[in-house]
């Protein structure tokens, strides 16, 4: 439950960041607007042809009496359009990130710079970055499509298909949407897509808490365009806390350990291990103490200095 709430907070943090940096919010709107026009056209075609698709997919119901034929095909049309919307939500992010890869890379990098300790981007040409993003998106979408087909079939189960399955579908969509949105910051750290999935599977509630509200909000017309820059910013902040910082150990190793504060003992091993020749729990051998000077007639202490 704590991770669910934390995921929602990252979405709020991202929106707050772009609200405080209005120029970057406008910068991030450009690819989302281009993708929106494409998806509106595709969904319009799907809505116009959904009845014909339902009749083609259910030829066995041609001889059924009403209302059973209309009920079956009406359910099919509803599920088809719901599946199209779910697929649109998932692929909208992937397509928008693909179109706007240079835009969102700059936005994510700016977020990290404002937070401090921004990792350097891999030294790769733009075409290679786009190819990696496309390959990773296809990998994620194929996995999401497998879950989508399973949920589509389960949608025909009475009662469960109309209550439980849609709720599970939104959570699954939220998880994979979180995978897509975090890809910008993960790719900067050169983390492969399989490792990204493993990291987010280890914190499923965090990923679902971040991605599911975005899925629900993206169903509202045009809201996806407005929220997309903040979603990328929030995903970047999430990655900064999810992925361990590997810079600190390297810096500590390069410095050979830090000195203890004044008045405190240094931690064992802070200045390196003792030489191998010394016995354990002992320091270097001490020189034998010099004999105490004596004040007799023959002693050097009683002898006057030369030239006296």
mmCIF file of C-alpha atoms in Angstrom:
data_model
loop_
_atom_site.group_PDB
_atom_site.id
_atom_site.type_symbol
_atom_site.label_atom_id
_atom_site.label_comp_id
_atom_site.label_asym_id
_atom_site.label_seq_id
_atom_site.Cartn_x
_atom_site.Cartn_y
_atom_site.Cartn_z
ATOM 1 C CA UNK A 1 0.000 0.000 0.000
ATOM 2 C CA UNK A 2 2.881 2.321 0.789
ATOM 3 C CA UNK A 3 4.408 1.740 -2.663
ATOM 4 C CA UNK A 4 1.059 2.440 -4.351
ATOM 5 C CA UNK A 5 0.846 5.817 -2.653
ATOM 6 C CA UNK A 6 4.530 6.516 -3.405
ATOM 7 C CA UNK A 7 3.913 5.827 -7.100
ATOM 8 C CA UNK A 8 1.042 8.318 -7.169
ATOM 9 C CA UNK A 9 3.261 10.898 -5.494
ATOM 10 C CA UNK A 10 5.849 10.596 -8.246
ATOM 11 C CA UNK A 11 3.162 11.531 -10.765
ATOM 12 C CA UNK A 12 2.321 14.601 -8.688
ATOM 13 C CA UNK A 13 6.018 15.509 -8.333
ATOM 14 C CA UNK A 14 6.496 15.314 -12.091
ATOM 15 C CA UNK A 15 3.510 17.548 -12.808
ATOM 16 C CA UNK A 16 4.708 20.004 -10.178
ATOM 17 C CA UNK A 17 8.173 20.096 -11.755
ATOM 18 C CA UNK A 18 6.869 20.985 -15.235
ATOM 19 C CA UNK A 19 4.493 23.534 -13.693
ATOM 20 C CA UNK A 20 7.538 25.263 -12.215
ATOM 21 C CA UNK A 21 9.391 25.051 -15.550
ATOM 22 C CA UNK A 22 6.752 26.175 -18.032
ATOM 23 C CA UNK A 23 9.113 26.378 -20.998
ATOM 24 C CA UNK A 24 9.957 22.686 -20.698
ATOM 25 C CA UNK A 25 6.272 21.795 -20.364
ATOM 26 C CA UNK A 26 5.554 23.507 -23.697
ATOM 27 C CA UNK A 27 8.615 21.839 -25.193
ATOM 28 C CA UNK A 28 7.286 18.408 -24.204
ATOM 29 C CA UNK A 29 3.844 19.040 -25.722
ATOM 30 C CA UNK A 30 5.059 18.994 -29.328
ATOM 31 C CA UNK A 31 5.504 15.216 -29.856
ATOM 32 C CA UNK A 32 2.349 14.441 -27.847
ATOM 33 C CA UNK A 33 0.274 16.686 -30.123
ATOM 34 C CA UNK A 34 1.625 14.937 -33.228
ATOM 35 C CA UNK A 35 0.829 11.501 -31.767
ATOM 36 C CA UNK A 36 -2.654 12.637 -30.697
ATOM 37 C CA UNK A 37 -3.648 13.524 -34.258
ATOM 38 C CA UNK A 38 -2.554 10.072 -35.458
ATOM 39 C CA UNK A 39 -4.462 8.222 -32.751
ATOM 40 C CA UNK A 40 -7.668 10.188 -33.152
ATOM 41 C CA UNK A 41 -7.698 9.181 -36.823
ATOM 42 C CA UNK A 42 -7.083 5.488 -36.017
ATOM 43 C CA UNK A 43 -9.756 5.313 -33.282
ATOM 44 C CA UNK A 44 -12.267 7.051 -35.534
ATOM 45 C CA UNK A 45 -11.745 4.405 -38.222
ATOM 46 C CA UNK A 46 -12.081 1.652 -35.589
ATOM 47 C CA UNK A 47 -15.374 3.100 -34.333
ATOM 48 C CA UNK A 48 -16.800 3.321 -37.861
ATOM 49 C CA UNK A 49 -15.830 -0.246 -38.784
ATOM 50 C CA UNK A 50 -16.355 -2.003 -35.419
ATOM 51 C CA UNK A 51 -19.823 -3.287 -36.403
ATOM 52 C CA UNK A 52 -18.505 -4.866 -39.598
ATOM 53 C CA UNK A 53 -15.570 -6.370 -37.717
ATOM 54 C CA UNK A 54 -17.959 -7.900 -35.140
ATOM 55 C CA UNK A 55 -20.120 -9.440 -37.894
ATOM 56 C CA UNK A 56 -17.029 -10.843 -39.640
ATOM 57 C CA UNK A 57 -15.625 -12.310 -36.388
ATOM 58 C CA UNK A 58 -18.928 -13.984 -35.340
ATOM 59 C CA UNK A 59 -20.325 -15.696 -38.457
ATOM 60 C CA UNK A 60 -21.813 -18.461 -36.292
ATOM 61 C CA UNK A 61 -24.322 -15.916 -34.920
ATOM 62 C CA UNK A 62 -25.793 -15.010 -38.334
ATOM 63 C CA UNK A 63 -28.789 -17.325 -37.785
ATOM 64 C CA UNK A 64 -29.364 -16.397 -34.153
ATOM 65 C CA UNK A 65 -32.610 -14.745 -33.133
ATOM 66 C CA UNK A 66 -32.782 -11.360 -31.524
ATOM 67 C CA UNK A 67 -31.855 -10.197 -28.975
ATOM 68 C CA UNK A 68 -29.049 -12.783 -28.683
ATOM 69 C CA UNK A 69 -27.331 -11.868 -31.914
ATOM 70 C CA UNK A 70 -27.340 -8.156 -31.117
ATOM 71 C CA UNK A 71 -26.275 -8.820 -27.524
ATOM 72 C CA UNK A 72 -23.292 -10.956 -28.550
ATOM 73 C CA UNK A 73 -22.101 -8.556 -31.210
ATOM 74 C CA UNK A 74 -22.711 -5.575 -28.970
ATOM 75 C CA UNK A 75 -20.476 -7.128 -26.307
ATOM 76 C CA UNK A 76 -17.893 -7.887 -28.997
ATOM 77 C CA UNK A 77 -17.947 -4.265 -30.236
ATOM 78 C CA UNK A 78 -17.614 -2.981 -26.665
ATOM 79 C CA UNK A 79 -14.685 -5.251 -25.921
ATOM 80 C CA UNK A 80 -13.078 -4.444 -29.263
ATOM 81 C CA UNK A 81 -13.269 -0.713 -28.681
ATOM 82 C CA UNK A 82 -12.161 -1.093 -25.037
ATOM 83 C CA UNK A 83 -9.199 -3.155 -26.233
ATOM 84 C CA UNK A 84 -8.445 -0.502 -28.839
ATOM 85 C CA UNK A 85 -8.488 2.180 -26.159
ATOM 86 C CA UNK A 86 -6.229 0.122 -23.889
ATOM 87 C CA UNK A 87 -3.831 -0.550 -26.746
ATOM 88 C CA UNK A 88 -3.934 3.132 -27.641
ATOM 89 C CA UNK A 89 -2.963 4.113 -24.115
ATOM 90 C CA UNK A 90 -0.021 1.724 -24.161
ATOM 91 C CA UNK A 91 1.172 2.475 -27.659
ATOM 92 C CA UNK A 92 0.490 6.214 -27.365
ATOM 93 C CA UNK A 93 3.296 6.534 -24.867
ATOM 94 C CA UNK A 94 5.637 4.364 -26.950
ATOM 95 C CA UNK A 95 4.874 6.227 -30.179
ATOM 96 C CA UNK A 96 5.080 9.625 -28.472
ATOM 97 C CA UNK A 97 8.425 8.728 -26.905
ATOM 98 C CA UNK A 98 9.634 7.469 -30.276
ATOM 99 C CA UNK A 99 8.549 10.646 -32.079
ATOM 100 C CA UNK A 100 9.843 12.884 -29.324
ATOM 101 C CA UNK A 101 12.993 11.001 -28.297
ATOM 102 C CA UNK A 102 15.228 14.098 -28.531
ATOM 103 C CA UNK A 103 12.556 16.217 -26.788
ATOM 104 C CA UNK A 104 12.018 13.908 -23.824
ATOM 105 C CA UNK A 105 15.697 13.058 -23.499
ATOM 106 C CA UNK A 106 16.414 16.774 -23.032
ATOM 107 C CA UNK A 107 13.469 17.143 -20.624
ATOM 108 C CA UNK A 108 14.539 14.154 -18.526
ATOM 109 C CA UNK A 109 18.141 15.346 -18.465
ATOM 110 C CA UNK A 110 17.009 18.782 -17.274
ATOM 111 C CA UNK A 111 15.030 17.177 -14.442
ATOM 112 C CA UNK A 112 18.118 15.237 -13.340
ATOM 113 C CA UNK A 113 20.316 18.321 -13.524
ATOM 114 C CA UNK A 114 17.881 20.223 -11.316
ATOM 115 C CA UNK A 115 18.036 17.386 -8.776
ATOM 116 C CA UNK A 116 21.826 17.067 -8.951
ATOM 117 C CA UNK A 117 24.201 14.263 -10.004
ATOM 118 C CA UNK A 118 22.883 13.757 -13.548
ATOM 119 C CA UNK A 119 24.456 10.643 -15.124
ATOM 120 C CA UNK A 120 26.055 11.245 -18.529
ATOM 121 C CA UNK A 121 24.213 9.965 -21.579
ATOM 122 C CA UNK A 122 25.797 7.116 -23.582
ATOM 123 C CA UNK A 123 27.919 8.377 -26.453
ATOM 124 C CA UNK A 124 25.752 7.082 -29.324
ATOM 125 C CA UNK A 125 24.445 8.700 -32.514
ATOM 126 C CA UNK A 126 20.777 9.720 -32.681
ATOM 127 C CA UNK A 127 19.776 6.983 -35.134
ATOM 128 C CA UNK A 128 21.127 4.335 -32.755
ATOM 129 C CA UNK A 129 19.223 5.846 -29.831
ATOM 130 C CA UNK A 130 15.997 5.784 -31.863
ATOM 131 C CA UNK A 131 16.628 2.194 -32.950
ATOM 132 C CA UNK A 132 17.205 1.070 -29.344
ATOM 133 C CA UNK A 133 14.041 2.871 -28.217
ATOM 134 C CA UNK A 134 12.020 1.234 -31.018
ATOM 135 C CA UNK A 135 13.397 -2.227 -30.271
ATOM 136 C CA UNK A 136 12.729 -1.897 -26.547
ATOM 137 C CA UNK A 137 9.205 -0.585 -27.147
ATOM 138 C CA UNK A 138 8.379 -3.556 -29.386
ATOM 139 C CA UNK A 139 9.708 -5.907 -26.695
ATOM 140 C CA UNK A 140 7.477 -4.305 -24.043
ATOM 141 C CA UNK A 141 4.423 -4.090 -26.306
ATOM 142 C CA UNK A 142 4.655 -7.768 -27.248
ATOM 143 C CA UNK A 143 4.566 -8.678 -23.573
ATOM 144 C CA UNK A 144 1.668 -6.295 -22.990
ATOM 145 C CA UNK A 145 -0.181 -7.717 -26.007
ATOM 146 C CA UNK A 146 0.066 -11.223 -24.520
ATOM 147 C CA UNK A 147 -1.679 -10.018 -21.360
ATOM 148 C CA UNK A 148 -4.174 -8.062 -23.470
ATOM 149 C CA UNK A 149 -5.225 -11.143 -25.471
ATOM 150 C CA UNK A 150 -5.664 -13.171 -22.271
ATOM 151 C CA UNK A 151 -7.773 -10.436 -20.655
ATOM 152 C CA UNK A 152 -9.800 -10.034 -23.855
ATOM 153 C CA UNK A 153 -10.752 -13.726 -23.745
ATOM 154 C CA UNK A 154 -11.534 -13.564 -20.021
ATOM 155 C CA UNK A 155 -13.804 -10.616 -20.749
ATOM 156 C CA UNK A 156 -16.419 -13.042 -22.094
ATOM 157 C CA UNK A 157 -16.718 -14.773 -18.700
ATOM 158 C CA UNK A 158 -20.040 -13.692 -17.129
ATOM 159 C CA UNK A 159 -19.808 -11.172 -14.273
ATOM 160 C CA UNK A 160 -16.015 -11.539 -13.834
ATOM 161 C CA UNK A 161 -15.429 -10.300 -17.381
ATOM 162 C CA UNK A 162 -17.359 -7.112 -16.657
ATOM 163 C CA UNK A 163 -15.987 -6.359 -13.158
ATOM 164 C CA UNK A 164 -12.704 -8.018 -12.186
ATOM 165 C CA UNK A 165 -11.086 -8.278 -15.619
ATOM 166 C CA UNK A 166 -11.303 -4.529 -16.450
ATOM 167 C CA UNK A 167 -9.742 -3.667 -13.077
ATOM 168 C CA UNK A 168 -6.885 -6.109 -13.667
ATOM 169 C CA UNK A 169 -6.529 -4.755 -17.199
ATOM 170 C CA UNK A 170 -6.023 -1.203 -15.936
ATOM 171 C CA UNK A 171 -3.369 -2.377 -13.459
ATOM 172 C CA UNK A 172 -1.529 -4.356 -16.162
ATOM 173 C CA UNK A 173 -1.688 -1.359 -18.497
ATOM 174 C CA UNK A 174 -0.395 0.868 -15.698
ATOM 175 C CA UNK A 175 2.596 -1.387 -15.100
ATOM 176 C CA UNK A 176 3.630 -1.488 -18.753
ATOM 177 C CA UNK A 177 3.003 2.249 -19.112
ATOM 178 C CA UNK A 178 5.408 2.814 -16.218
ATOM 179 C CA UNK A 179 7.966 0.640 -18.050
ATOM 180 C CA UNK A 180 7.602 2.819 -21.155
ATOM 181 C CA UNK A 181 7.801 6.131 -19.302
ATOM 182 C CA UNK A 182 10.875 5.157 -17.281
ATOM 183 C CA UNK A 183 12.680 4.023 -20.431
ATOM 184 C CA UNK A 184 14.079 7.518 -21.075
ATOM 185 C CA UNK A 185 15.947 7.738 -17.748
ATOM 186 C CA UNK A 186 16.790 4.012 -17.796
ATOM 187 C CA UNK A 187 18.280 4.261 -21.285
ATOM 188 C CA UNK A 188 20.490 7.141 -20.130
ATOM 189 C CA UNK A 189 21.891 4.765 -17.510
ATOM 190 C CA UNK A 190 22.378 2.143 -20.260
ATOM 191 C CA UNK A 191 20.100 -0.357 -18.468
ATOM 192 C CA UNK A 192 18.795 -3.033 -20.905
ATOM 193 C CA UNK A 193 15.057 -3.550 -21.234
ATOM 194 C CA UNK A 194 15.051 -6.939 -19.500
ATOM 195 C CA UNK A 195 16.774 -5.429 -16.485
ATOM 196 C CA UNK A 196 14.222 -2.580 -16.472
ATOM 197 C CA UNK A 197 11.393 -5.099 -16.349
ATOM 198 C CA UNK A 198 13.129 -6.954 -13.527
ATOM 199 C CA UNK A 199 13.596 -3.780 -11.499
ATOM 200 C CA UNK A 200 9.965 -2.753 -11.864
ATOM 201 C CA UNK A 201 8.666 -6.281 -11.231
ATOM 202 C CA UNK A 202 10.531 -6.122 -7.939
ATOM 203 C CA UNK A 203 8.457 -3.010 -7.068
ATOM 204 C CA UNK A 204 5.158 -3.857 -8.782
ATOM 205 C CA UNK A 205 3.042 -1.743 -6.443
ATOM 206 C CA UNK A 206 5.256 1.284 -7.076
ATOM 207 C CA UNK A 207 5.006 0.849 -10.864
ATOM 208 C CA UNK A 208 1.242 0.215 -10.759
ATOM 209 C CA UNK A 209 0.683 3.166 -8.433
ATOM 210 C CA UNK A 210 2.534 5.423 -10.858
ATOM 211 C CA UNK A 211 1.187 4.078 -14.154
ATOM 212 C CA UNK A 212 -2.468 3.214 -13.442
ATOM 213 C CA UNK A 213 -3.619 6.784 -12.642
ATOM 214 C CA UNK A 214 -1.976 7.889 -15.894
ATOM 215 C CA UNK A 215 -3.876 5.170 -17.791
ATOM 216 C CA UNK A 216 -7.168 6.375 -16.319
ATOM 217 C CA UNK A 217 -6.352 10.030 -16.987
ATOM 218 C CA UNK A 218 -5.240 9.263 -20.539
ATOM 219 C CA UNK A 219 -8.780 8.021 -21.270
ATOM 220 C CA UNK A 220 -9.987 11.617 -20.975
ATOM 221 C CA UNK A 221 -9.734 13.293 -24.402
ATOM 222 C CA UNK A 222 -6.659 15.515 -24.838
ATOM 223 C CA UNK A 223 -5.535 15.050 -21.224
ATOM 224 C CA UNK A 224 -2.720 12.735 -22.378
ATOM 225 C CA UNK A 225 -1.137 15.608 -24.280
ATOM 226 C CA UNK A 226 -1.225 17.891 -21.244
ATOM 227 C CA UNK A 227 0.103 15.295 -18.788
ATOM 228 C CA UNK A 228 2.790 13.711 -20.968
ATOM 229 C CA UNK A 229 5.660 16.100 -20.092
ATOM 230 C CA UNK A 230 4.924 15.760 -16.365
ATOM 231 C CA UNK A 231 4.646 11.982 -16.701
ATOM 232 C CA UNK A 232 8.165 11.847 -18.186
ATOM 233 C CA UNK A 233 9.462 14.124 -15.407
ATOM 234 C CA UNK A 234 7.799 11.979 -12.725
ATOM 235 C CA UNK A 235 9.197 8.791 -14.258
ATOM 236 C CA UNK A 236 12.676 10.330 -14.182
ATOM 237 C CA UNK A 237 12.320 11.120 -10.472
ATOM 238 C CA UNK A 238 11.085 7.572 -9.866
ATOM 239 C CA UNK A 239 14.123 6.079 -11.622
ATOM 240 C CA UNK A 240 16.497 8.211 -9.546
ATOM 241 C CA UNK A 241 15.134 6.563 -6.395
ATOM 242 C CA UNK A 242 14.627 3.098 -7.879
ATOM 243 C CA UNK A 243 18.073 2.576 -9.427
ATOM 244 C CA UNK A 244 20.946 2.481 -6.913
ATOM 245 C CA UNK A 245 23.434 5.323 -7.235
ATOM 246 C CA UNK A 246 26.644 3.739 -8.480
ATOM 247 C CA UNK A 247 28.642 6.952 -8.419
ATOM 248 C CA UNK A 248 29.254 7.085 -4.677
ATOM 249 C CA UNK A 249 31.225 3.806 -4.339
ATOM 250 C CA UNK A 250 33.432 4.743 -7.290
ATOM 251 C CA UNK A 251 34.169 8.157 -5.809
ATOM 252 C CA UNK A 252 34.918 6.629 -2.423
ATOM 253 C CA UNK A 253 37.241 4.079 -4.006
ATOM 254 C CA UNK A 254 39.048 6.795 -5.920
ATOM 255 C CA UNK A 255 39.591 8.835 -2.767
ATOM 256 C CA UNK A 256 40.865 5.875 -0.736
ATOM 257 C CA UNK A 257 38.440 6.490 2.115
ATOM 258 C CA UNK A 258 37.371 9.622 3.929
ATOM 259 C CA UNK A 259 38.921 10.920 7.120
ATOM 260 C CA UNK A 260 36.914 10.605 10.318
ATOM 261 C CA UNK A 261 35.530 13.835 11.838
ATOM 262 C CA UNK A 262 37.603 15.515 14.470
ATOM 263 C CA UNK A 263 37.223 13.782 17.834
ATOM 264 C CA UNK A 264 35.961 10.488 16.381
ATOM 265 C CA UNK A 265 37.782 7.298 15.560
ATOM 266 C CA UNK A 266 38.020 6.305 11.932
ATOM 267 C CA UNK A 267 36.101 3.234 10.869
ATOM 268 C CA UNK A 268 38.118 0.012 10.729
ATOM 269 C CA UNK A 269 39.828 -0.275 7.386
ATOM 270 C CA UNK A 270 39.242 3.385 6.500
ATOM 271 C CA UNK A 271 42.913 3.855 5.799
ATOM 272 C CA UNK A 272 43.460 0.433 4.270
ATOM 273 C CA UNK A 273 44.385 -2.955 5.850
ATOM 274 C CA UNK A 274 47.545 -3.344 7.921
ATOM 275 C CA UNK A 275 50.610 -4.769 6.155
ATOM 276 C CA UNK A 276 50.501 -8.521 5.700
ATOM 277 C CA UNK A 277 53.798 -8.971 7.635
ATOM 278 C CA UNK A 278 52.297 -7.661 10.876
ATOM 279 C CA UNK A 279 50.692 -10.275 13.165
ATOM 280 C CA UNK A 280 46.917 -9.857 13.564
ATOM 281 C CA UNK A 281 45.695 -7.332 16.141
ATOM 282 C CA UNK A 282 49.209 -5.943 16.491
ATOM 283 C CA UNK A 283 50.929 -2.908 15.126
ATOM 284 C CA UNK A 284 54.481 -2.661 13.775
ATOM 285 C CA UNK A 285 57.250 -3.888 16.056
ATOM 286 C CA UNK A 286 58.447 -1.269 18.527
ATOM 287 C CA UNK A 287 62.137 -0.368 18.977
ATOM 288 C CA UNK A 288 63.565 -1.473 22.355
ATOM 289 C CA UNK A 289 63.684 1.338 24.884
ATOM 290 C CA UNK A 290 67.024 3.043 25.293
ATOM 291 C CA UNK A 291 68.785 2.493 28.623
ATOM 292 C CA UNK A 292 68.170 5.164 31.243
ATOM 293 C CA UNK A 293 71.121 7.576 31.489
ATOM 294 C CA UNK A 294 73.087 7.308 34.621
ATOM 295 C CA UNK A 295 74.832 9.997 36.494
ATOM 296 C CA UNK A 296 77.939 8.101 37.582
ATOM 297 C CA UNK A 297 81.465 9.224 36.880
ATOM 298 C CA UNK A 298 81.649 7.115 33.769
ATOM 299 C CA UNK A 299 78.296 8.049 32.379
ATOM 300 C CA UNK A 300 77.805 10.215 29.350
ATOM 301 C CA UNK A 301 75.316 12.352 31.211
ATOM 302 C CA UNK A 302 78.018 13.455 33.602
ATOM 303 C CA UNK A 303 80.636 13.970 30.900
ATOM 304 C CA UNK A 304 80.936 17.638 29.788
ATOM 305 C CA UNK A 305 80.347 18.470 26.164
ATOM 306 C CA UNK A 306 83.286 18.548 23.793
ATOM 307 C CA UNK A 307 85.102 21.799 23.781
ATOM 308 C CA UNK A 308 84.064 22.681 27.319
#
